[in-house]
Short mmCIF file of N, CA and C in Angstrom, two decimals:
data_model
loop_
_atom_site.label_atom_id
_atom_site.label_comp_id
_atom_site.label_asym_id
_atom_site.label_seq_id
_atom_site.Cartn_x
_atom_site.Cartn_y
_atom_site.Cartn_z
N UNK H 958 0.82 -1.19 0.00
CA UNK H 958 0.00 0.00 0.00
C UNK H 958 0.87 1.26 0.00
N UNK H 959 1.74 1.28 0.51
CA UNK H 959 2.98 2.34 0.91
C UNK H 959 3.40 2.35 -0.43
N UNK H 960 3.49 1.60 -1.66
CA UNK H 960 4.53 1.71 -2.66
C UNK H 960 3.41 2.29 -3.53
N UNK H 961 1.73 2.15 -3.55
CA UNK H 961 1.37 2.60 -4.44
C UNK H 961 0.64 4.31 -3.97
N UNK H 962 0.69 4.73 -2.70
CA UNK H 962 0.37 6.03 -2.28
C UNK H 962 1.83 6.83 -2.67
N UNK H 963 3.08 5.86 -2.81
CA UNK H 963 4.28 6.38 -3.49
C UNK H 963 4.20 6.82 -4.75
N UNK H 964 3.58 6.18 -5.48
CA UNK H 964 3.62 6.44 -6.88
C UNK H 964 2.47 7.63 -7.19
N UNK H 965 1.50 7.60 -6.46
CA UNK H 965 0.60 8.83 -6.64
C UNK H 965 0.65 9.94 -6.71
N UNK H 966 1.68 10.25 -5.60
CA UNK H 966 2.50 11.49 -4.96
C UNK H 966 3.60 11.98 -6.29
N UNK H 967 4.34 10.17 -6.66
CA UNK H 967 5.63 10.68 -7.18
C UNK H 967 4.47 11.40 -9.20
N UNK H 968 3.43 10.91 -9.06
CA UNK H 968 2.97 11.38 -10.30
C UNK H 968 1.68 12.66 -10.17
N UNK H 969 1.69 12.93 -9.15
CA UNK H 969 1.06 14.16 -8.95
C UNK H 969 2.39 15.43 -8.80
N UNK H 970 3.64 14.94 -8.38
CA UNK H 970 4.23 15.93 -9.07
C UNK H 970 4.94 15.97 -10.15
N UNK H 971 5.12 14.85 -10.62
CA UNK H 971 5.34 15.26 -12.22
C UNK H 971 4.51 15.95 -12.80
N UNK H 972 3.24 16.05 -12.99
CA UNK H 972 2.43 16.58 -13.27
C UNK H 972 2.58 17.94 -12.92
N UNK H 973 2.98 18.43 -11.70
CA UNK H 973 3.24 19.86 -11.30
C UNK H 973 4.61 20.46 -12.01
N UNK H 974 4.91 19.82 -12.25
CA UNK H 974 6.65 19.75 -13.30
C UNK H 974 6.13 20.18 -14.00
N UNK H 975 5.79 19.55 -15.03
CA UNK H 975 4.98 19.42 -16.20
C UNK H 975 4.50 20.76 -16.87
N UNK H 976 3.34 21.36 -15.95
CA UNK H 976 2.76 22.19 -15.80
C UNK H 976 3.45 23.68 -15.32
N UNK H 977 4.56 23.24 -14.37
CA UNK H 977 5.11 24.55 -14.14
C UNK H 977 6.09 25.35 -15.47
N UNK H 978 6.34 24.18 -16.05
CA UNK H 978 7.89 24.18 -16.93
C UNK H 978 7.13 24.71 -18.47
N UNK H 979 5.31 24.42 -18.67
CA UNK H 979 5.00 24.95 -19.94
C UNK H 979 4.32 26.32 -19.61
N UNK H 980 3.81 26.51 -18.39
CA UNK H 980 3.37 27.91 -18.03
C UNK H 980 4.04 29.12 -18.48
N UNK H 981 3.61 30.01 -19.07
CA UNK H 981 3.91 31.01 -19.68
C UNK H 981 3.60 32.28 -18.59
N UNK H 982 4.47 33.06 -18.66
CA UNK H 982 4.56 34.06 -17.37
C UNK H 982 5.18 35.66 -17.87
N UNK H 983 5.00 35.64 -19.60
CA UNK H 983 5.56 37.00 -20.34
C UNK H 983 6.73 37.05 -20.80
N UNK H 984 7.06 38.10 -21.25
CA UNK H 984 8.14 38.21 -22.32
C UNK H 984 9.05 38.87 -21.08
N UNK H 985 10.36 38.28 -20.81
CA UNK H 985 11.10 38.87 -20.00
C UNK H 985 11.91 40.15 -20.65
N UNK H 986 11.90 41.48 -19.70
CA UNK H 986 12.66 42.28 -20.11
C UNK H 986 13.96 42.78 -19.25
N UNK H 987 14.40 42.08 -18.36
CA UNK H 987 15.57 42.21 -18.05
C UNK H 987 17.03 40.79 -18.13
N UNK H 988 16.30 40.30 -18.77
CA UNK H 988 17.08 39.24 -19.15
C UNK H 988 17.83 38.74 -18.12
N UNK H 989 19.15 38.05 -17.98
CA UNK H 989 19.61 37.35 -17.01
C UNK H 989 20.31 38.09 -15.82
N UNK H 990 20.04 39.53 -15.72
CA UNK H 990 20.71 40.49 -14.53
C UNK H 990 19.74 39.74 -13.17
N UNK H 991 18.33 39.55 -13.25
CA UNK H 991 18.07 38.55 -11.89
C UNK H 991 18.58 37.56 -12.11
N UNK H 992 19.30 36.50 -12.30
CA UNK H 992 20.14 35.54 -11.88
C UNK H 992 21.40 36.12 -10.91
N UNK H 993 21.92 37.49 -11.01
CA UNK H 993 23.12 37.91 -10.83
C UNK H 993 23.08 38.47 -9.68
N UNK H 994 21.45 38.95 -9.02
CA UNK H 994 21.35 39.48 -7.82
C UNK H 994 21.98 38.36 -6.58
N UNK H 995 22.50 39.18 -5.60
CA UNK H 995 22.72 38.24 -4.45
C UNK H 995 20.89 38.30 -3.71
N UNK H 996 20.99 37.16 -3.28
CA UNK H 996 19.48 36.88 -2.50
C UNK H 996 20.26 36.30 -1.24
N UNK H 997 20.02 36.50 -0.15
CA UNK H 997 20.03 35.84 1.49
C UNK H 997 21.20 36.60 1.89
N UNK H 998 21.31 37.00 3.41
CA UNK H 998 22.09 37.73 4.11
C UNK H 998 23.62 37.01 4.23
N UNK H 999 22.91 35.49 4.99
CA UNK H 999 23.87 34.66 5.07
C UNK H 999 25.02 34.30 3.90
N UNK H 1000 23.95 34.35 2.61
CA UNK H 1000 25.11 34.14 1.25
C UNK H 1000 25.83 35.27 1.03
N UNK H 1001 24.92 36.39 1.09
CA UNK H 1001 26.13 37.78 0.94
C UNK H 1001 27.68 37.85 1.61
N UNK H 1002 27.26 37.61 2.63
CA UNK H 1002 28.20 37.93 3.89
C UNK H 1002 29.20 36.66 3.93
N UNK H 1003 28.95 35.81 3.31
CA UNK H 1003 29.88 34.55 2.76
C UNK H 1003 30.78 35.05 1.24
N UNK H 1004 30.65 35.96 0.73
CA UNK H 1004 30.81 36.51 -0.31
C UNK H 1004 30.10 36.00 -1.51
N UNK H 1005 28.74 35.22 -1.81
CA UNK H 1005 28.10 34.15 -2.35
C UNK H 1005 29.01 32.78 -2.65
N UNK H 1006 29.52 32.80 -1.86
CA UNK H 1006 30.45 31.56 -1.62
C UNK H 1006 28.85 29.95 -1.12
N UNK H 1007 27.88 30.26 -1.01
CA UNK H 1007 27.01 29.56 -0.55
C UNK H 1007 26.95 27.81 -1.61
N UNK H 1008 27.08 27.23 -2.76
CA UNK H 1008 26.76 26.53 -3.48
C UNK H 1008 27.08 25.21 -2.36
N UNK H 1009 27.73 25.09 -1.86
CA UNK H 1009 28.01 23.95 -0.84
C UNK H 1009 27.44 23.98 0.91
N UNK H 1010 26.86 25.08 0.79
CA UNK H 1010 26.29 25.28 2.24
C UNK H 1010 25.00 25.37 2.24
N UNK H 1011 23.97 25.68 0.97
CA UNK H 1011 22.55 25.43 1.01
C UNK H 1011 22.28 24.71 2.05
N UNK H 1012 21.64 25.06 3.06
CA UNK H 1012 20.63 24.58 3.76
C UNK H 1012 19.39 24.67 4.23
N UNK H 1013 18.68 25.99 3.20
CA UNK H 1013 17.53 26.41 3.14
C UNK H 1013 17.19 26.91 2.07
N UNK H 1014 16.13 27.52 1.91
CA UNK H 1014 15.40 27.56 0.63
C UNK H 1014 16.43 28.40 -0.59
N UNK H 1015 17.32 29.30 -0.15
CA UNK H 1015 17.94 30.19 -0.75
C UNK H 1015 18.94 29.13 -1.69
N UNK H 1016 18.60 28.07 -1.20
CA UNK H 1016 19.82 26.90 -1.92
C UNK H 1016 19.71 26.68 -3.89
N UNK H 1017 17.94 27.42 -3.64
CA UNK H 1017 17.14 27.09 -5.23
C UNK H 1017 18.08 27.89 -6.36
N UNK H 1018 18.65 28.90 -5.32
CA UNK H 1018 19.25 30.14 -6.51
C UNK H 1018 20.70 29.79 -6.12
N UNK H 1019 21.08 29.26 -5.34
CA UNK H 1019 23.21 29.08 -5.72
C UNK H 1019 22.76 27.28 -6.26
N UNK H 1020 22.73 26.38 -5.50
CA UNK H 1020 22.56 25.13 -6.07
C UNK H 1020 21.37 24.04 -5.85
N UNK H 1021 20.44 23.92 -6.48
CA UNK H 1021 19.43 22.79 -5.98
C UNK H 1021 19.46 21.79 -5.66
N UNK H 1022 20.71 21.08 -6.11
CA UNK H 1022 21.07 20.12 -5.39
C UNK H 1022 21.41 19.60 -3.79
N UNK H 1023 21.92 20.55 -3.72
CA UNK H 1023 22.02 20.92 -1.91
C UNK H 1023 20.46 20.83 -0.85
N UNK H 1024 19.40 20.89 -1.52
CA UNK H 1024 18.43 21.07 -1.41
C UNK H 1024 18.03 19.47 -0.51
N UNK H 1025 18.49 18.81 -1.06
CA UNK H 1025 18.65 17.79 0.07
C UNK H 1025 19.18 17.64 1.26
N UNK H 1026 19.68 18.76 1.57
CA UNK H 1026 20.22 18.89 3.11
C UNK H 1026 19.89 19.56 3.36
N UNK H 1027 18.40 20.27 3.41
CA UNK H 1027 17.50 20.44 4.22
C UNK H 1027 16.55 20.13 4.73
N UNK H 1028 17.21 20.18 6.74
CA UNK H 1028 16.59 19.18 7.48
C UNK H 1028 14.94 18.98 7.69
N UNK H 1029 14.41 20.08 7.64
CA UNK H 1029 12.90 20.43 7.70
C UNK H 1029 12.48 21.34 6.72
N UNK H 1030 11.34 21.70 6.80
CA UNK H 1030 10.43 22.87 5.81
C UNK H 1030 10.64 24.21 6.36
N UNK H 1031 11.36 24.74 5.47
CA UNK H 1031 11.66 26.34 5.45
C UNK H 1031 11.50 27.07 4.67
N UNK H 1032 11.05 28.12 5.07
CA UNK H 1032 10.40 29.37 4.42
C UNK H 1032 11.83 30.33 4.32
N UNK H 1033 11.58 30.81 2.78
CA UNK H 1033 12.88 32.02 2.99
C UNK H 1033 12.52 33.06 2.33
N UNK H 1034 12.68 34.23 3.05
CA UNK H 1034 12.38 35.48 2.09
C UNK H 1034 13.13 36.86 2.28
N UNK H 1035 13.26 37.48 1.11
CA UNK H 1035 14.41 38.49 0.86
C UNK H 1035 13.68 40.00 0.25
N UNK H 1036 13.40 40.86 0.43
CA UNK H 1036 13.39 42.04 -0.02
C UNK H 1036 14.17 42.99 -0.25
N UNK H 1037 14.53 43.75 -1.44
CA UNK H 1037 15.91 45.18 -1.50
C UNK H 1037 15.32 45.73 -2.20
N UNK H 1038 15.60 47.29 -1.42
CA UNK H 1038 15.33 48.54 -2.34
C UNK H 1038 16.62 48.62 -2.83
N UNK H 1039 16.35 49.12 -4.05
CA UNK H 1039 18.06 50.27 -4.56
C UNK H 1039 17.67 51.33 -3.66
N UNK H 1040 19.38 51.79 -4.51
CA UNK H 1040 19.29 53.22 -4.43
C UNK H 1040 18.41 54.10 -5.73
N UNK H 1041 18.32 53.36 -6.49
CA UNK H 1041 17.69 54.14 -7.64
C UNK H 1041 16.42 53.74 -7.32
N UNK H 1042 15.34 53.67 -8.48
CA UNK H 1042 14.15 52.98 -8.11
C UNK H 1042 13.86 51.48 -8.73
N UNK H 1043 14.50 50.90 -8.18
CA UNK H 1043 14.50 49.33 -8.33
C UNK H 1043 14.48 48.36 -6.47
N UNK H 1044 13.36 47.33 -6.70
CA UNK H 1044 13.59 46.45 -5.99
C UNK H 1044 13.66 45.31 -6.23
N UNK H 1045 13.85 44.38 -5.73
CA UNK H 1045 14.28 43.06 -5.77
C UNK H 1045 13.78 42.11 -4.55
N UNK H 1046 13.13 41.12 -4.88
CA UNK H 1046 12.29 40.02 -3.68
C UNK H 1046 12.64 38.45 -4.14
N UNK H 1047 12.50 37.86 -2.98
CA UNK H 1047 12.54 36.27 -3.54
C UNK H 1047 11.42 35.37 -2.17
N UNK H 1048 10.95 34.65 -2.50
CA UNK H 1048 10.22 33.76 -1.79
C UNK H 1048 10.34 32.46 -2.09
N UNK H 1049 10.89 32.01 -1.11
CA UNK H 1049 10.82 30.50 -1.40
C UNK H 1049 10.50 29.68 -0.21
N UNK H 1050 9.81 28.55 -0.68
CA UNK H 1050 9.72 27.35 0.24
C UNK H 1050 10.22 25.66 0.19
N UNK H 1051 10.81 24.82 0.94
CA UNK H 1051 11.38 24.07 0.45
C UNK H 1051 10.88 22.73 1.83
N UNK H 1052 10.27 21.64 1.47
CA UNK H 1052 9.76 20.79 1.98
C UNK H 1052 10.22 19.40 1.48
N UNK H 1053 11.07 18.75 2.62
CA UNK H 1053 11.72 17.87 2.34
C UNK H 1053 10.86 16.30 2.70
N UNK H 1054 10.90 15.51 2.01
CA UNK H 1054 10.14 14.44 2.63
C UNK H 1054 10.87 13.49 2.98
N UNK H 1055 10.76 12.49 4.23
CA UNK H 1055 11.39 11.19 4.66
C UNK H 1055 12.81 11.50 5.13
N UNK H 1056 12.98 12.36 5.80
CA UNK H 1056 14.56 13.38 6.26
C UNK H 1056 15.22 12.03 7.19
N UNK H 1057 16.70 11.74 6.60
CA UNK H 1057 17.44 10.74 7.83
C UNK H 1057 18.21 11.88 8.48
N UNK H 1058 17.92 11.56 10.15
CA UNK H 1058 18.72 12.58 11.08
C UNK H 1058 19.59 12.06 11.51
N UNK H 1059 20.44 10.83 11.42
CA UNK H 1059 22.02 10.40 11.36
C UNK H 1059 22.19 10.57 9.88
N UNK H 1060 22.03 10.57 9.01
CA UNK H 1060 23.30 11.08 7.70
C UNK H 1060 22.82 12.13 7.05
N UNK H 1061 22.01 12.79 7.74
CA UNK H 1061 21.75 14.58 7.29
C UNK H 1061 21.42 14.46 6.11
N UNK H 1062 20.70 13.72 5.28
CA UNK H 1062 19.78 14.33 4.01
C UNK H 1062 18.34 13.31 3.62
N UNK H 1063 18.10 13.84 2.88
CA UNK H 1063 16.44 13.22 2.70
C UNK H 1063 16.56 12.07 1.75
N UNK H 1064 16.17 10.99 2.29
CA UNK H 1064 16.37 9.98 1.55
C UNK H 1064 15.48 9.83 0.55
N UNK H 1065 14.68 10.53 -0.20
CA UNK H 1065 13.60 10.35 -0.86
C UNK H 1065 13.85 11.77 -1.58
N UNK H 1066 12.86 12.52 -1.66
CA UNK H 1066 12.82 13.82 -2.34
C UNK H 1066 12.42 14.65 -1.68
N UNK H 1067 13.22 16.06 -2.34
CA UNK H 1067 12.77 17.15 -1.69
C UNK H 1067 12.39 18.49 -2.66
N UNK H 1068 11.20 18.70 -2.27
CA UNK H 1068 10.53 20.00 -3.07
C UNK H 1068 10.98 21.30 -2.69
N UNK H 1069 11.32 22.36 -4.22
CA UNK H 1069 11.20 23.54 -3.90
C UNK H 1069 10.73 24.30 -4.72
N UNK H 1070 10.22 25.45 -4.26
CA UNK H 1070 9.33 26.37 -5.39
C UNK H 1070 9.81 27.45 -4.45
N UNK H 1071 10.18 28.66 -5.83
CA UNK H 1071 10.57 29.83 -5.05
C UNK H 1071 10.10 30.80 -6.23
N UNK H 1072 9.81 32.19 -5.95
CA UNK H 1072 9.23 33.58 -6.97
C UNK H 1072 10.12 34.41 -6.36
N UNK H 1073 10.41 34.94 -7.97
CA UNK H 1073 11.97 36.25 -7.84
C UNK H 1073 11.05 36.88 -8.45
N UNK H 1074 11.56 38.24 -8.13
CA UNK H 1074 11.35 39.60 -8.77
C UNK H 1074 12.64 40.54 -9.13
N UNK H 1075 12.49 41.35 -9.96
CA UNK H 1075 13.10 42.77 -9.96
C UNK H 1075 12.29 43.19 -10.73
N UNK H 1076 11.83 44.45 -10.01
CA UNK H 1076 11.26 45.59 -10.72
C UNK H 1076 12.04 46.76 -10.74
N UNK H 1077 12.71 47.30 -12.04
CA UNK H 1077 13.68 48.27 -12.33
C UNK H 1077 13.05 49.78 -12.17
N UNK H 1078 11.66 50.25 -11.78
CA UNK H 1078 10.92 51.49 -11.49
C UNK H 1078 10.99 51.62 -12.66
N UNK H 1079 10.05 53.40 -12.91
CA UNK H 1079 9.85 53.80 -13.77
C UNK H 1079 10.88 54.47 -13.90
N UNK H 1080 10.41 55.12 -15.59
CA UNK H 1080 11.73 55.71 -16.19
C UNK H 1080 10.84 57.09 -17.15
N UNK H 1081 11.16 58.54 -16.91
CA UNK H 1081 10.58 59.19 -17.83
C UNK H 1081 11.46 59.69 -19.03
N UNK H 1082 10.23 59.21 -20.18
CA UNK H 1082 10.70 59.60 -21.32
C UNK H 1082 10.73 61.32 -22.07
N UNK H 1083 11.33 62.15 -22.19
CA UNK H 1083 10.86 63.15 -22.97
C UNK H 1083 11.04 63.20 -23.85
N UNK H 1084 10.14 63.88 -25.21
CA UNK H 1084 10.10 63.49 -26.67
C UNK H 1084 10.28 65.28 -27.03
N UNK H 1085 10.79 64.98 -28.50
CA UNK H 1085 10.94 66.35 -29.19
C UNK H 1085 10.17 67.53 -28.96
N UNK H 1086 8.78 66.81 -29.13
CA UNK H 1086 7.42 67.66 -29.07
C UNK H 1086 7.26 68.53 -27.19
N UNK H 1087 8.08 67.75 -26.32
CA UNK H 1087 7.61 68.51 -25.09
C UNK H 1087 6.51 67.54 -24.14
N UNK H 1088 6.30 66.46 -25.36
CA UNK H 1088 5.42 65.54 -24.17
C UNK H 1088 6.42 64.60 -23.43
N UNK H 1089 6.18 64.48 -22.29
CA UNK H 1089 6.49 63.70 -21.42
C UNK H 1089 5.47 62.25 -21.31
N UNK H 1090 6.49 60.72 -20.85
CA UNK H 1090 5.66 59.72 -20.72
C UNK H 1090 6.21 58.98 -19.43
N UNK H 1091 5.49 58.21 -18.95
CA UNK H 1091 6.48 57.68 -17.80
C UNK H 1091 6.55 55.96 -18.25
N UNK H 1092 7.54 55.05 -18.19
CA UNK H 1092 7.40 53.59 -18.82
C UNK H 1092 8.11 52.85 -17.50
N UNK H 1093 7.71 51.54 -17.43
CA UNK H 1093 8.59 51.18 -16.32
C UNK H 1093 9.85 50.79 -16.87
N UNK H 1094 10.98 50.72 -16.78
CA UNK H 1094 12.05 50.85 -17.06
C UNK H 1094 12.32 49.11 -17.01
N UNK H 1095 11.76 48.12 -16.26
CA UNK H 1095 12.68 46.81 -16.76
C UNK H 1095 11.65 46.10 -15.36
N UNK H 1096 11.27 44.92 -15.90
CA UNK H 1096 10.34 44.14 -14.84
C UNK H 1096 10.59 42.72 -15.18
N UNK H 1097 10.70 41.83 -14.41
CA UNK H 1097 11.19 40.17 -14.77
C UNK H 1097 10.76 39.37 -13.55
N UNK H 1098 9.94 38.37 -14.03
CA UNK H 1098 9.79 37.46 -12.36
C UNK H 1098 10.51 36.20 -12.99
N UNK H 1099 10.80 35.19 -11.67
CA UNK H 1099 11.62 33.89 -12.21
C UNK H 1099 10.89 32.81 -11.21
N UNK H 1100 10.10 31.63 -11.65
CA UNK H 1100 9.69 30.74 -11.48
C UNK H 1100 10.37 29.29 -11.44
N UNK H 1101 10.55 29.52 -9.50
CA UNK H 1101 11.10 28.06 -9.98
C UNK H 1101 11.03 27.02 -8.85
N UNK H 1102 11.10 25.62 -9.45
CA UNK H 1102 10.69 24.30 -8.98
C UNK H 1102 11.66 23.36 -8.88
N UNK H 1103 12.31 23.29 -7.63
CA UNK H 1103 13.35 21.69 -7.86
C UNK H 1103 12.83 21.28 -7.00
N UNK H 1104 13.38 19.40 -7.77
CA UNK H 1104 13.31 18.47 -7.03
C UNK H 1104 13.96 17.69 -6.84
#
């Protein structure tokens, strides 16, 4: 009974795979500068030296793999203003299932889903004529799912 409530699970999230990976979410206009943001205090202050120390959700953006050495379900979240008018957010959550607490990782799988932002503010345009417009200057979210 255990092997086939296994397989239900393991195909209800493929299915969420599936679905996350064809979802359409807009035409990105800042291209890969959010990959480049630092996200988490702890990684900053490591110099983003973090890819081997993931141990919470922030692990989705240096390495997902690491993602298995996290011991429980953690919530992680990051907000920055610039100095200009740009901010930057990340949310993530990461829920590990069947965790061994003598060899520190999850013997089974572990889920994560996390939402990035940068919003670059607005930007005003002035044109020949004297009209003024205001446009937002650069907006990008990043969707993402390991397992």
């Amino acid at each position: 009974m255990e092997k086939n409530s296994g397989s239900k699970v393991m195909k209800k999230i493929l299915l969420l795979l599936i679905l996350a990976v064809n979802s359409y979410s807009g035409i990105s206009t800042t291209g890969a500068i959010i990959l480049k943001e630092n996200i988490g205090a702890r990684a900053l202050g490591m110099g983003d030296a973090y890819v081997a120390l993931g141990d919470d959700a922030f692990a989705m953006h240096f390495n997902p793999a690491s993602l298995s050495y996290v011991p429980s379900r953690k919530i992680s979240t990051v907000y920055m203003s610039g100095a200009a008018d740009n901010y930057y957010g990340f949310v993530g959550y990461v829920h590990p299932f069947n965790y061994d607490e003598d060899m520190n990782i999850s013997k089974s799988l572990t889920l994560g889903f996390s939402v990035t932002t940068l919003q670059g503010g607005k930007m005003d345009v002035y044109y020949i004529d004297g009209t003024i417009r205001n446009f937002n200057s650069e907006s990008d979210f990043l969707f993402n799912v390991s397992a």
